[in-house]
PDB file of C-alpha atoms in Angstrom:
ATOM      1  CA  UNK A   1     130.585  98.638 104.795  1.00 73.00           C
ATOM      2  CA  UNK A   2     128.992 100.566 101.442  1.00 83.00           C
ATOM      3  CA  UNK A   3     125.560 101.809 100.892  1.00 86.00           C
ATOM      4  CA  UNK A   4     125.214  98.979  97.728  1.00 88.00           C
ATOM      5  CA  UNK A   5     126.606  96.197  99.802  1.00 88.00           C
ATOM      6  CA  UNK A   6     124.785  96.916 102.814  1.00 89.00           C
ATOM      7  CA  UNK A   7     121.461  97.419 100.428  1.00 91.00           C
ATOM      8  CA  UNK A   8     122.167  94.128  99.159  1.00 93.00           C
ATOM      9  CA  UNK A   9     122.791  92.473 101.895  1.00 92.00           C
ATOM     10  CA  UNK A  10     119.510  93.175 103.638  1.00 92.00           C
ATOM     11  CA  UNK A  11     117.596  93.061 101.251  1.00 93.00           C
ATOM     12  CA  UNK A  12     118.591  89.021 100.685  1.00 94.00           C
ATOM     13  CA  UNK A  13     118.437  88.932 104.475  1.00 91.00           C
ATOM     14  CA  UNK A  14     114.700  90.089 104.389  1.00 92.00           C
ATOM     15  CA  UNK A  15     113.958  87.904 102.195  1.00 92.00           C
ATOM     16  CA  UNK A  16     115.261  84.736 103.170  1.00 91.00           C
ATOM     17  CA  UNK A  17     114.029  86.028 106.485  1.00 88.00           C
ATOM     18  CA  UNK A  18     110.085  86.258 105.762  1.00 88.00           C
ATOM     19  CA  UNK A  19     110.549  82.668 103.682  1.00 90.00           C
ATOM     20  CA  UNK A  20     112.641  80.361 106.452  1.00 87.00           C
ATOM     21  CA  UNK A  21     110.187  82.355 108.720  1.00 83.00           C
ATOM     22  CA  UNK A  22     106.452  81.500 106.973  1.00 85.00           C
ATOM     23  CA  UNK A  23     107.732  78.143 106.015  1.00 85.00           C
ATOM     24  CA  UNK A  24     108.245  77.429 109.914  1.00 81.00           C
ATOM     25  CA  UNK A  25     104.734  78.574 110.661  1.00 79.00           C
ATOM     26  CA  UNK A  26     103.089  76.430 108.222  1.00 81.00           C
ATOM     27  CA  UNK A  27     104.853  72.957 109.204  1.00 79.00           C
ATOM     28  CA  UNK A  28     103.824  73.886 113.080  1.00 75.00           C
ATOM     29  CA  UNK A  29     100.414  74.468 111.983  1.00 73.00           C
ATOM     30  CA  UNK A  30     100.073  71.277 109.905  1.00 73.00           C
ATOM     31  CA  UNK A  31     101.838  69.698 112.580  1.00 71.00           C
ATOM     32  CA  UNK A  32      98.762  70.017 114.270  1.00 68.00           C
ATOM     33  CA  UNK A  33      96.579  68.601 111.613  1.00 66.00           C
ATOM     34  CA  UNK A  34      96.815  68.294 108.406  1.00 68.00           C
ATOM     35  CA  UNK A  35      94.488  71.296 106.038  1.00 73.00           C
ATOM     36  CA  UNK A  36      95.072  72.551 109.245  1.00 68.00           C
ATOM     37  CA  UNK A  37      96.180  76.107 108.571  1.00 72.00           C
ATOM     38  CA  UNK A  38      94.456  75.997 105.856  1.00 77.00           C
ATOM     39  CA  UNK A  39      91.310  75.845 107.821  1.00 78.00           C
ATOM     40  CA  UNK A  40      92.184  77.938 110.274  1.00 76.00           C
ATOM     41  CA  UNK A  41      93.438  80.780 108.317  1.00 78.00           C
ATOM     42  CA  UNK A  42      90.038  80.575 106.032  1.00 80.00           C
ATOM     43  CA  UNK A  43      88.130  80.742 109.134  1.00 76.00           C
ATOM     44  CA  UNK A  44      90.188  83.577 110.345  1.00 78.00           C
ATOM     45  CA  UNK A  45      89.883  86.452 106.469  1.00 77.00           C
ATOM     46  CA  UNK A  46      86.414  85.511 106.448  1.00 79.00           C
ATOM     47  CA  UNK A  47      84.870  86.349 109.452  1.00 77.00           C
ATOM     48  CA  UNK A  48      87.423  89.146 109.897  1.00 76.00           C
ATOM     49  CA  UNK A  49      85.174  90.715 106.680  1.00 75.00           C
ATOM     50  CA  UNK A  50      82.230  89.318 108.214  1.00 76.00           C
ATOM     51  CA  UNK A  51      82.459  91.022 111.017  1.00 69.00           C
ATOM     52  CA  UNK A  52      81.681  87.603 112.809  1.00 70.00           C
ATOM     53  CA  UNK A  53      84.856  87.294 114.702  1.00 64.00           C
ATOM     54  CA  UNK A  54      82.904  87.960 118.034  1.00 59.00           C
ATOM     55  CA  UNK A  55      85.712  89.812 119.556  1.00 61.00           C
ATOM     56  CA  UNK A  56      87.567  93.146 118.749  1.00 57.00           C
ATOM     57  CA  UNK A  57      90.964  91.499 118.276  1.00 61.00           C
ATOM     58  CA  UNK A  58      90.225  89.120 116.179  1.00 63.00           C
ATOM     59  CA  UNK A  59      88.172  91.765 113.184  1.00 65.00           C
ATOM     60  CA  UNK A  60      91.337  93.610 111.987  1.00 75.00           C
ATOM     61  CA  UNK A  61      90.318  93.908 108.810  1.00 78.00           C
ATOM     62  CA  UNK A  62      92.047  95.622 106.407  1.00 85.00           C
ATOM     63  CA  UNK A  63      95.040  92.797 105.655  1.00 85.00           C
ATOM     64  CA  UNK A  64      91.702  91.054 104.973  1.00 85.00           C
ATOM     65  CA  UNK A  65      90.138  93.668 102.651  1.00 87.00           C
ATOM     66  CA  UNK A  66      93.309  94.226 100.326  1.00 90.00           C
ATOM     67  CA  UNK A  67      93.869  89.987 100.505  1.00 88.00           C
ATOM     68  CA  UNK A  68      90.389  90.054  99.235  1.00 88.00           C
ATOM     69  CA  UNK A  69      90.644  92.203  96.483  1.00 91.00           C
ATOM     70  CA  UNK A  70      93.850  90.660  95.346  1.00 91.00           C
ATOM     71  CA  UNK A  71      92.392  87.330  95.386  1.00 88.00           C
ATOM     72  CA  UNK A  72      89.470  88.187  93.445  1.00 89.00           C
ATOM     73  CA  UNK A  73      91.914  89.891  90.313  1.00 92.00           C
ATOM     74  CA  UNK A  74      94.357  87.454  90.258  1.00 89.00           C
ATOM     75  CA  UNK A  75      91.437  84.232  91.105  1.00 86.00           C
ATOM     76  CA  UNK A  76      94.240  81.726  91.957  1.00 85.00           C
ATOM     77  CA  UNK A  77      93.442  78.304  91.340  1.00 84.00           C
ATOM     78  CA  UNK A  78      92.354  75.554  93.809  1.00 80.00           C
ATOM     79  CA  UNK A  79      95.391  73.305  94.201  1.00 79.00           C
ATOM     80  CA  UNK A  80      94.639  69.470  94.402  1.00 75.00           C
ATOM     81  CA  UNK A  81      91.013  70.584  94.731  1.00 73.00           C
ATOM     82  CA  UNK A  82      91.313  71.828  98.037  1.00 77.00           C
ATOM     83  CA  UNK A  83      89.082  73.969  98.893  1.00 77.00           C
ATOM     84  CA  UNK A  84      90.682  78.010  99.899  1.00 76.00           C
ATOM     85  CA  UNK A  85      94.099  76.434  99.119  1.00 81.00           C
ATOM     86  CA  UNK A  86      94.195  79.097  96.615  1.00 85.00           C
ATOM     87  CA  UNK A  87      93.363  81.718  99.014  1.00 85.00           C
ATOM     88  CA  UNK A  88      96.367  80.070 101.545  1.00 85.00           C
ATOM     89  CA  UNK A  89      98.430  79.842  99.206  1.00 87.00           C
ATOM     90  CA  UNK A  90      98.264  84.125  98.116  1.00 89.00           C
ATOM     91  CA  UNK A  91      98.445  84.659 101.986  1.00 88.00           C
ATOM     92  CA  UNK A  92     101.891  82.850 102.432  1.00 89.00           C
ATOM     93  CA  UNK A  93     103.456  84.452  99.509  1.00 91.00           C
ATOM     94  CA  UNK A  94     102.163  87.950 100.774  1.00 92.00           C
ATOM     95  CA  UNK A  95     103.313  87.027 103.844  1.00 90.00           C
ATOM     96  CA  UNK A  96     107.217  86.585 102.995  1.00 92.00           C
ATOM     97  CA  UNK A  97     106.845  89.561 101.512  1.00 93.00           C
ATOM     98  CA  UNK A  98     105.406  91.772 104.376  1.00 92.00           C
ATOM     99  CA  UNK A  99     107.338  89.938 106.926  1.00 90.00           C
ATOM    100  CA  UNK A 100     111.099  91.014 104.253  1.00 93.00           C
ATOM    101  CA  UNK A 101     108.855  94.538 104.116  1.00 94.00           C
ATOM    102  CA  UNK A 102     109.440  94.513 108.516  1.00 93.00           C
ATOM    103  CA  UNK A 103     112.964  93.997 108.088  1.00 94.00           C
ATOM    104  CA  UNK A 104     113.821  97.097 105.576  1.00 95.00           C
ATOM    105  CA  UNK A 105     111.289  99.064 108.091  1.00 96.00           C
ATOM    106  CA  UNK A 106     113.189  98.227 111.138  1.00 95.00           C
ATOM    107  CA  UNK A 107     116.970  98.613 108.821  1.00 95.00           C
ATOM    108  CA  UNK A 108     115.381 102.213 108.171  1.00 96.00           C
ATOM    109  CA  UNK A 109     113.997 102.802 111.378  1.00 96.00           C
ATOM    110  CA  UNK A 110     117.683 101.737 112.955  1.00 95.00           C
ATOM    111  CA  UNK A 111     119.238 104.614 110.689  1.00 94.00           C
ATOM    112  CA  UNK A 112     117.078 107.034 111.846  1.00 94.00           C
ATOM    113  CA  UNK A 113     118.727 106.628 115.284  1.00 93.00           C
ATOM    114  CA  UNK A 114     122.104 106.392 113.229  1.00 90.00           C
ATOM    115  CA  UNK A 115     123.387 103.277 113.608  1.00 91.00           C
ATOM    116  CA  UNK A 116     125.747 102.290 111.764  1.00 88.00           C
ATOM    117  CA  UNK A 117     125.038 100.085 107.927  1.00 89.00           C
ATOM    118  CA  UNK A 118     127.036  96.539 109.685  1.00 88.00           C
ATOM    119  CA  UNK A 119     124.839  97.325 112.804  1.00 90.00           C
ATOM    120  CA  UNK A 120     122.077  98.133 111.833  1.00 92.00           C
ATOM    121  CA  UNK A 121     122.781  94.483 109.804  1.00 92.00           C
ATOM    122  CA  UNK A 122     123.801  92.429 112.741  1.00 91.00           C
ATOM    123  CA  UNK A 123     120.371  93.904 114.721  1.00 92.00           C
ATOM    124  CA  UNK A 124     117.892  92.978 111.343  1.00 92.00           C
ATOM    125  CA  UNK A 125     119.743  89.784 111.751  1.00 90.00           C
ATOM    126  CA  UNK A 126     117.568  89.536 115.227  1.00 88.00           C
ATOM    127  CA  UNK A 127     114.662  89.938 114.171  1.00 87.00           C
ATOM    128  CA  UNK A 128     114.870  87.129 111.082  1.00 83.00           C
ATOM    129  CA  UNK A 129     116.081  84.810 114.227  1.00 82.00           C
ATOM    130  CA  UNK A 130     112.447  86.403 115.947  1.00 79.00           C
ATOM    131  CA  UNK A 131     110.662  85.177 113.050  1.00 74.00           C
ATOM    132  CA  UNK A 132     112.257  82.071 113.865  1.00 70.00           C
ATOM    133  CA  UNK A 133     111.894  80.923 117.082  1.00 65.00           C
ATOM    134  CA  UNK A 134     108.444  83.395 117.585  1.00 64.00           C
ATOM    135  CA  UNK A 135     105.665  80.786 119.033  1.00 56.00           C
ATOM    136  CA  UNK A 136     102.532  81.387 116.903  1.00 58.00           C
ATOM    137  CA  UNK A 137     100.535  78.964 116.655  1.00 57.00           C
ATOM    138  CA  UNK A 138      97.540  80.410 114.840  1.00 62.00           C
ATOM    139  CA  UNK A 139      95.950  81.540 111.467  1.00 65.00           C
ATOM    140  CA  UNK A 140      98.194  83.071 108.931  1.00 76.00           C
ATOM    141  CA  UNK A 141      98.354  86.512 110.256  1.00 79.00           C
ATOM    142  CA  UNK A 142      99.308  89.416 107.916  1.00 85.00           C
ATOM    143  CA  UNK A 143      98.192  92.133 109.868  1.00 84.00           C
ATOM    144  CA  UNK A 144     100.866  91.528 112.777  1.00 84.00           C
ATOM    145  CA  UNK A 145     103.189  92.543 110.013  1.00 88.00           C
ATOM    146  CA  UNK A 146     101.774  94.931 108.372  1.00 91.00           C
ATOM    147  CA  UNK A 147     100.759  96.998 111.343  1.00 89.00           C
ATOM    148  CA  UNK A 148     104.943  96.783 112.472  1.00 91.00           C
ATOM    149  CA  UNK A 149     105.576  98.632 109.381  1.00 94.00           C
ATOM    150  CA  UNK A 150     102.965 101.385 109.556  1.00 93.00           C
ATOM    151  CA  UNK A 151     104.135 101.622 112.818  1.00 92.00           C
ATOM    152  CA  UNK A 152     108.104 101.840 111.746  1.00 94.00           C
ATOM    153  CA  UNK A 153     107.818 104.506 109.651  1.00 95.00           C
ATOM    154  CA  UNK A 154     105.560 106.569 111.941  1.00 93.00           C
ATOM    155  CA  UNK A 155     107.904 106.196 114.638  1.00 93.00           C
ATOM    156  CA  UNK A 156     111.069 107.071 112.057  1.00 94.00           C
ATOM    157  CA  UNK A 157     109.017 110.088 111.150  1.00 93.00           C
ATOM    158  CA  UNK A 158     108.307 111.244 114.030  1.00 92.00           C
ATOM    159  CA  UNK A 159     111.818 110.372 115.414  1.00 92.00           C
ATOM    160  CA  UNK A 160     112.815 113.519 112.844  1.00 90.00           C
ATOM    161  CA  UNK A 161     110.508 115.390 114.349  1.00 87.00           C
ATOM    162  CA  UNK A 162     107.627 115.100 111.097  1.00 88.00           C
ATOM    163  CA  UNK A 163     104.123 114.363 112.033  1.00 87.00           C
ATOM    164  CA  UNK A 164     101.973 114.528 108.674  1.00 89.00           C
ATOM    165  CA  UNK A 165     103.104 110.715 107.530  1.00 91.00           C
ATOM    166  CA  UNK A 166     102.425 109.251 110.624  1.00 90.00           C
ATOM    167  CA  UNK A 167      98.685 111.209 111.368  1.00 90.00           C
ATOM    168  CA  UNK A 168      98.072 109.470 107.317  1.00 91.00           C
ATOM    169  CA  UNK A 169      99.066 106.278 108.236  1.00 91.00           C
ATOM    170  CA  UNK A 170      96.792 106.020 111.266  1.00 90.00           C
ATOM    171  CA  UNK A 171      93.228 105.404 109.938  1.00 90.00           C
ATOM    172  CA  UNK A 172      94.851 102.396 107.853  1.00 90.00           C
ATOM    173  CA  UNK A 173      96.683 101.650 111.280  1.00 88.00           C
ATOM    174  CA  UNK A 174      93.239 101.620 113.941  1.00 86.00           C
ATOM    175  CA  UNK A 175      91.378  99.387 110.656  1.00 85.00           C
ATOM    176  CA  UNK A 176      94.797  96.914 110.956  1.00 85.00           C
ATOM    177  CA  UNK A 177      95.237  96.033 114.182  1.00 82.00           C
ATOM    178  CA  UNK A 178      94.200  97.585 118.133  1.00 81.00           C
ATOM    179  CA  UNK A 179      98.190  97.697 119.477  1.00 82.00           C
ATOM    180  CA  UNK A 180      99.061 100.235 116.788  1.00 85.00           C
ATOM    181  CA  UNK A 181      97.251 102.878 118.813  1.00 87.00           C
ATOM    182  CA  UNK A 182     101.283 103.148 120.447  1.00 89.00           C
ATOM    183  CA  UNK A 183     101.525 105.912 117.873  1.00 89.00           C
ATOM    184  CA  UNK A 184      99.334 108.179 118.456  1.00 90.00           C
ATOM    185  CA  UNK A 185     100.260 107.854 122.436  1.00 89.00           C
ATOM    186  CA  UNK A 186     104.137 108.440 121.025  1.00 89.00           C
ATOM    187  CA  UNK A 187     102.448 111.732 119.386  1.00 89.00           C
ATOM    188  CA  UNK A 188     102.038 112.700 122.453  1.00 86.00           C
ATOM    189  CA  UNK A 189     105.915 112.643 123.643  1.00 84.00           C
ATOM    190  CA  UNK A 190     105.950 116.138 121.196  1.00 83.00           C
ATOM    191  CA  UNK A 191     103.325 118.091 122.454  1.00 80.00           C
ATOM    192  CA  UNK A 192      99.407 117.904 123.755  1.00 79.00           C
ATOM    193  CA  UNK A 193      98.518 119.334 120.710  1.00 80.00           C
ATOM    194  CA  UNK A 194      98.672 116.006 118.893  1.00 81.00           C
ATOM    195  CA  UNK A 195      95.775 114.590 121.366  1.00 83.00           C
ATOM    196  CA  UNK A 196      93.612 114.568 118.333  1.00 84.00           C
ATOM    197  CA  UNK A 197      95.917 111.936 116.999  1.00 86.00           C
ATOM    198  CA  UNK A 198      94.101 109.756 119.330  1.00 86.00           C
ATOM    199  CA  UNK A 199      90.461 110.843 118.727  1.00 89.00           C
ATOM    200  CA  UNK A 200      90.917 109.858 115.230  1.00 87.00           C
ATOM    201  CA  UNK A 201      92.291 107.084 115.901  1.00 86.00           C
ATOM    202  CA  UNK A 202      89.857 105.754 117.801  1.00 85.00           C
ATOM    203  CA  UNK A 203      87.364 106.992 115.321  1.00 87.00           C
ATOM    204  CA  UNK A 204      88.798 104.953 113.169  1.00 85.00           C
ATOM    205  CA  UNK A 205      88.873 101.788 115.183  1.00 80.00           C
ATOM    206  CA  UNK A 206      85.266 101.973 116.917  1.00 79.00           C
ATOM    207  CA  UNK A 207      83.153 102.423 113.207  1.00 79.00           C
ATOM    208  CA  UNK A 208      85.846  99.618 112.045  1.00 75.00           C
ATOM    209  CA  UNK A 209      84.168  97.125 114.365  1.00 69.00           C
ATOM    210  CA  UNK A 210      80.927  99.001 115.281  1.00 68.00           C
ATOM    211  CA  UNK A 211      79.469  95.840 114.268  1.00 59.00           C
ATOM    212  CA  UNK A 212      82.099  93.047 116.257  1.00 58.00           C
ATOM    213  CA  UNK A 213      81.676  95.906 120.103  1.00 57.00           C
ATOM    214  CA  UNK A 214      77.530  95.781 119.339  1.00 56.00           C
ATOM    215  CA  UNK A 215      77.621  91.719 119.827  1.00 53.00           C
ATOM    216  CA  UNK A 216      80.892  92.022 122.123  1.00 50.00           C
ATOM    217  CA  UNK A 217      80.969  88.318 123.639  1.00 50.00           C
ATOM    218  CA  UNK A 218      82.839  89.691 127.304  1.00 47.00           C
ATOM    219  CA  UNK A 219      83.890  86.473 128.568  1.00 48.00           C
ATOM    220  CA  UNK A 220      85.660  85.232 124.983  1.00 48.00           C
ATOM    221  CA  UNK A 221      87.150  88.687 124.572  1.00 47.00           C
ATOM    222  CA  UNK A 222      89.007  88.671 128.493  1.00 48.00           C
ATOM    223  CA  UNK A 223      89.490  84.725 127.661  1.00 50.00           C
ATOM    224  CA  UNK A 224      90.116  82.478 130.821  1.00 48.00           C
ATOM    225  CA  UNK A 225      90.875  84.523 134.278  1.00 54.00           C
ATOM    226  CA  UNK A 226      93.549  82.148 135.355  1.00 60.00           C
ATOM    227  CA  UNK A 227      95.901  83.787 132.326  1.00 69.00           C
ATOM    228  CA  UNK A 228      98.127  86.009 134.115  1.00 71.00           C
ATOM    229  CA  UNK A 229      98.799  83.038 136.521  1.00 72.00           C
ATOM    230  CA  UNK A 230      98.858  80.753 133.878  1.00 71.00           C
ATOM    231  CA  UNK A 231     101.401  83.097 131.487  1.00 71.00           C
ATOM    232  CA  UNK A 232     103.919  83.478 134.347  1.00 75.00           C
ATOM    233  CA  UNK A 233     103.360  79.245 135.923  1.00 75.00           C
ATOM    234  CA  UNK A 234     104.151  78.094 132.170  1.00 74.00           C
ATOM    235  CA  UNK A 235     107.649  76.493 131.485  1.00 73.00           C
ATOM    236  CA  UNK A 236     106.802  77.260 127.332  1.00 71.00           C
ATOM    237  CA  UNK A 237     106.711  81.483 128.226  1.00 74.00           C
ATOM    238  CA  UNK A 238     110.118  81.451 129.674  1.00 78.00           C
ATOM    239  CA  UNK A 239     111.886  79.215 126.850  1.00 77.00           C
ATOM    240  CA  UNK A 240     110.001  80.723 124.376  1.00 75.00           C
ATOM    241  CA  UNK A 241     110.911  84.776 125.689  1.00 78.00           C
ATOM    242  CA  UNK A 242     114.867  83.480 126.109  1.00 79.00           C
ATOM    243  CA  UNK A 243     114.994  81.612 123.063  1.00 76.00           C
ATOM    244  CA  UNK A 244     113.552  84.997 120.948  1.00 77.00           C
ATOM    245  CA  UNK A 245     115.083  86.983 122.600  1.00 81.00           C
ATOM    246  CA  UNK A 246     117.860  86.098 124.273  1.00 81.00           C
ATOM    247  CA  UNK A 247     120.453  88.856 125.972  1.00 85.00           C
ATOM    248  CA  UNK A 248     119.458  91.594 123.782  1.00 87.00           C
ATOM    249  CA  UNK A 249     116.794  93.025 126.769  1.00 87.00           C
ATOM    250  CA  UNK A 250     119.598  92.899 129.468  1.00 88.00           C
ATOM    251  CA  UNK A 251     121.954  95.055 126.926  1.00 88.00           C
ATOM    252  CA  UNK A 252     119.116  97.363 127.064  1.00 89.00           C
ATOM    253  CA  UNK A 253     119.245  97.469 130.502  1.00 88.00           C
ATOM    254  CA  UNK A 254     123.036  98.124 130.730  1.00 88.00           C
ATOM    255  CA  UNK A 255     122.425 101.134 128.288  1.00 89.00           C
ATOM    256  CA  UNK A 256     120.132 103.081 130.555  1.00 88.00           C
ATOM    257  CA  UNK A 257     121.887 105.298 131.190  1.00 87.00           C
ATOM    258  CA  UNK A 258     122.656 106.351 127.299  1.00 86.00           C
ATOM    259  CA  UNK A 259     118.691 105.711 125.960  1.00 90.00           C
ATOM    260  CA  UNK A 260     118.342 109.022 123.951  1.00 90.00           C
ATOM    261  CA  UNK A 261     115.678 110.909 125.821  1.00 91.00           C
ATOM    262  CA  UNK A 262     112.784 111.036 123.855  1.00 90.00           C
ATOM    263  CA  UNK A 263     113.327 106.819 123.692  1.00 92.00           C
ATOM    264  CA  UNK A 264     113.264 107.074 127.082  1.00 92.00           C
ATOM    265  CA  UNK A 265     110.152 108.821 127.188  1.00 92.00           C
ATOM    266  CA  UNK A 266     108.137 106.704 124.093  1.00 92.00           C
ATOM    267  CA  UNK A 267     109.255 103.628 126.304  1.00 92.00           C
ATOM    268  CA  UNK A 268     107.947 104.840 129.438  1.00 92.00           C
ATOM    269  CA  UNK A 269     104.473 105.716 127.397  1.00 90.00           C
ATOM    270  CA  UNK A 270     103.805 102.543 125.833  1.00 90.00           C
ATOM    271  CA  UNK A 271     105.863  99.630 127.350  1.00 88.00           C
ATOM    272  CA  UNK A 272     104.391  99.278 130.817  1.00 88.00           C
ATOM    273  CA  UNK A 273     100.573  99.031 129.272  1.00 87.00           C
ATOM    274  CA  UNK A 274     101.792  97.020 126.953  1.00 85.00           C
ATOM    275  CA  UNK A 275     103.481  94.480 129.322  1.00 82.00           C
ATOM    276  CA  UNK A 276     100.320  94.971 131.517  1.00 83.00           C
ATOM    277  CA  UNK A 277      97.243  94.511 128.911  1.00 80.00           C
ATOM    278  CA  UNK A 278      99.263  91.414 127.358  1.00 77.00           C
ATOM    279  CA  UNK A 279      99.680  89.843 130.469  1.00 78.00           C
ATOM    280  CA  UNK A 280      96.081  90.032 131.464  1.00 77.00           C
ATOM    281  CA  UNK A 281      94.378  89.552 127.859  1.00 72.00           C
ATOM    282  CA  UNK A 282      97.072  86.848 125.801  1.00 73.00           C
ATOM    283  CA  UNK A 283      99.671  84.054 125.985  1.00 72.00           C
ATOM    284  CA  UNK A 284     102.530  86.183 126.272  1.00 72.00           C
ATOM    285  CA  UNK A 285     104.494  82.375 125.338  1.00 67.00           C
ATOM    286  CA  UNK A 286     103.201  83.611 122.645  1.00 70.00           C
ATOM    287  CA  UNK A 287     106.401  85.812 121.717  1.00 72.00           C
ATOM    288  CA  UNK A 288     105.378  87.390 118.330  1.00 75.00           C
ATOM    289  CA  UNK A 289     102.661  89.943 120.423  1.00 77.00           C
ATOM    290  CA  UNK A 290     106.149  91.957 121.822  1.00 84.00           C
ATOM    291  CA  UNK A 291     108.124  92.457 118.358  1.00 86.00           C
ATOM    292  CA  UNK A 292     106.851  96.132 118.309  1.00 87.00           C
ATOM    293  CA  UNK A 293     108.895  97.311 121.449  1.00 89.00           C
ATOM    294  CA  UNK A 294     111.303  94.992 120.558  1.00 90.00           C
ATOM    295  CA  UNK A 295     111.949  96.979 117.554  1.00 92.00           C
ATOM    296  CA  UNK A 296     110.770 100.324 118.700  1.00 92.00           C
ATOM    297  CA  UNK A 297     113.370 100.166 121.909  1.00 92.00           C
ATOM    298  CA  UNK A 298     115.819  97.574 122.014  1.00 92.00           C
ATOM    299  CA  UNK A 299     117.542  97.492 118.912  1.00 93.00           C
ATOM    300  CA  UNK A 300     118.163 101.280 118.243  1.00 94.00           C
ATOM    301  CA  UNK A 301     119.688 101.561 122.100  1.00 92.00           C
ATOM    302  CA  UNK A 302     121.702  98.467 121.587  1.00 91.00           C
ATOM    303  CA  UNK A 303     123.243  99.543 118.527  1.00 90.00           C
ATOM    304  CA  UNK A 304     124.184 102.756 120.192  1.00 88.00           C
ATOM    305  CA  UNK A 305     125.377 101.211 123.306  1.00 87.00           C
ATOM    306  CA  UNK A 306     127.265  98.737 121.457  1.00 86.00           C
ATOM    307  CA  UNK A 307     129.064 101.143 118.945  1.00 83.00           C
ATOM    308  CA  UNK A 308     129.759 103.540 121.006  1.00 81.00           C
ATOM    309  CA  UNK A 309     131.950 100.709 123.345  1.00 74.00           C
ATOM    310  CA  UNK A 310     133.191  99.092 120.537  1.00 67.00           C
ATOM    311  CA  UNK A 311     133.392 101.958 117.600  1.00 62.00           C
ATOM    312  CA  UNK A 312     134.970  99.597 115.313  1.00 54.00           C
ATOM    313  CA  UNK A 313     131.629  98.351 114.286  1.00 52.00           C
ATOM    314  CA  UNK A 314     130.718 101.689 112.372  1.00 55.00           C
ATOM    315  CA  UNK A 315     132.279 102.593 109.254  1.00 50.00           C
ATOM    316  CA  UNK A 316     130.811 105.949 109.735  1.00 49.00           C
ATOM    317  CA  UNK A 317     131.264 108.780 111.680  1.00 43.00           C
ATOM    318  CA  UNK A 318     129.050 108.733 115.075  1.00 40.00           C
ATOM    319  CA  UNK A 319     127.312 111.305 116.665  1.00 42.00           C
ATOM    320  CA  UNK A 320     125.207 110.888 119.751  1.00 40.00           C
ATOM    321  CA  UNK A 321     121.304 111.099 118.960  1.00 37.00           C
ATOM    322  CA  UNK A 322     120.339 113.744 122.078  1.00 36.00           C
ATOM    323  CA  UNK A 323     116.669 115.596 120.735  1.00 34.00           C
TER     324      UNK A 323
END
C-alpha cells in the first residue's frame, strides 16, 4: 500500500467512523426520550463548568472550557427555538472530529510499533466498529476521545524514548480526565526519575477538582456496593463486550510470548488496576471505558503477531521491535 493511498483511506475511515459513531450515540439517547440528548449534554456541560458535578469523575472541565470558548466566539443559533440546541450541535460536530482524531492517533501509534500500513488500516477498522457497538447511554462527552488522543500521542513518544511531549501533555490530561494518570504511571517503566510526572499530574488534578473534592459526596462516588456483582451477573455486560472487542483480546493472549518487553511492562502496570477500578466504580457494560487499554496494548500485539504469522500482510520489510 502506497503512502498516499494509506493516508487517503485512513482519513476517509476516520471521518466516516466519527460521523456514524456520533449519529449512533445521538439516536441512542433520543430513543430514551425526545430532547434527552440535548438536556443531558447541557446539564453535563454546565455542571462541569460551574464545578457542581458533585463527583470527580463527572468534573472533567478541559473540553468544556474549550467548547464554551468556541460557543461564545461562534455563537451558533438555537435550532427551532429549542434552548441549547446550538450548543448541542457544536458538541456533535466536535465529537465527529475528536472520534476521527482517535483513529488517526491510533494509526500513528501503531506505526510507531512498526505495524505495516495494510494491517494498521485493518486494526483501525476495529476501532470504528467499537464506536458503533460501544454501549454509551451518557451525555455526548468529548473528554474520552480527547484523553485517547493525548494518551496515544504521549505513549507513542514514550515508545520512541522521548519524554518532553508527554510532560507537556500531562497538565492537559489531568485537567481533562482522571484516568489519564496511566501515562505518568507508564513513564515509570522508563525509570524512577520520572516519579515527578505523577506528582505533576496529581497537583494539576487536585487543583482543577479542589471545589468538587471539598463537597464530595462519597456515596455517589462509590456508587452502589453491588456494582461488582451486577457487572459480572448482567447479561448485557457480556453481550456488549463480545460485540465490541470480538476475538482481539484472545488473539493478544495467543501472542503473549511475543509481546515487546516494554509493552508487557506497561500492561502489568496499568491493566490489572484498570480492570479492578472499573469493576468497582462503574458499569462495565459501558464498553467505552476499555477503549484506552484496547488500543494501547491489544492492537499493537495483534498487529505484530498476525504480520509475523502471515508476512504477506506487509508491503514493507518487518523487523521485530526489541526495545
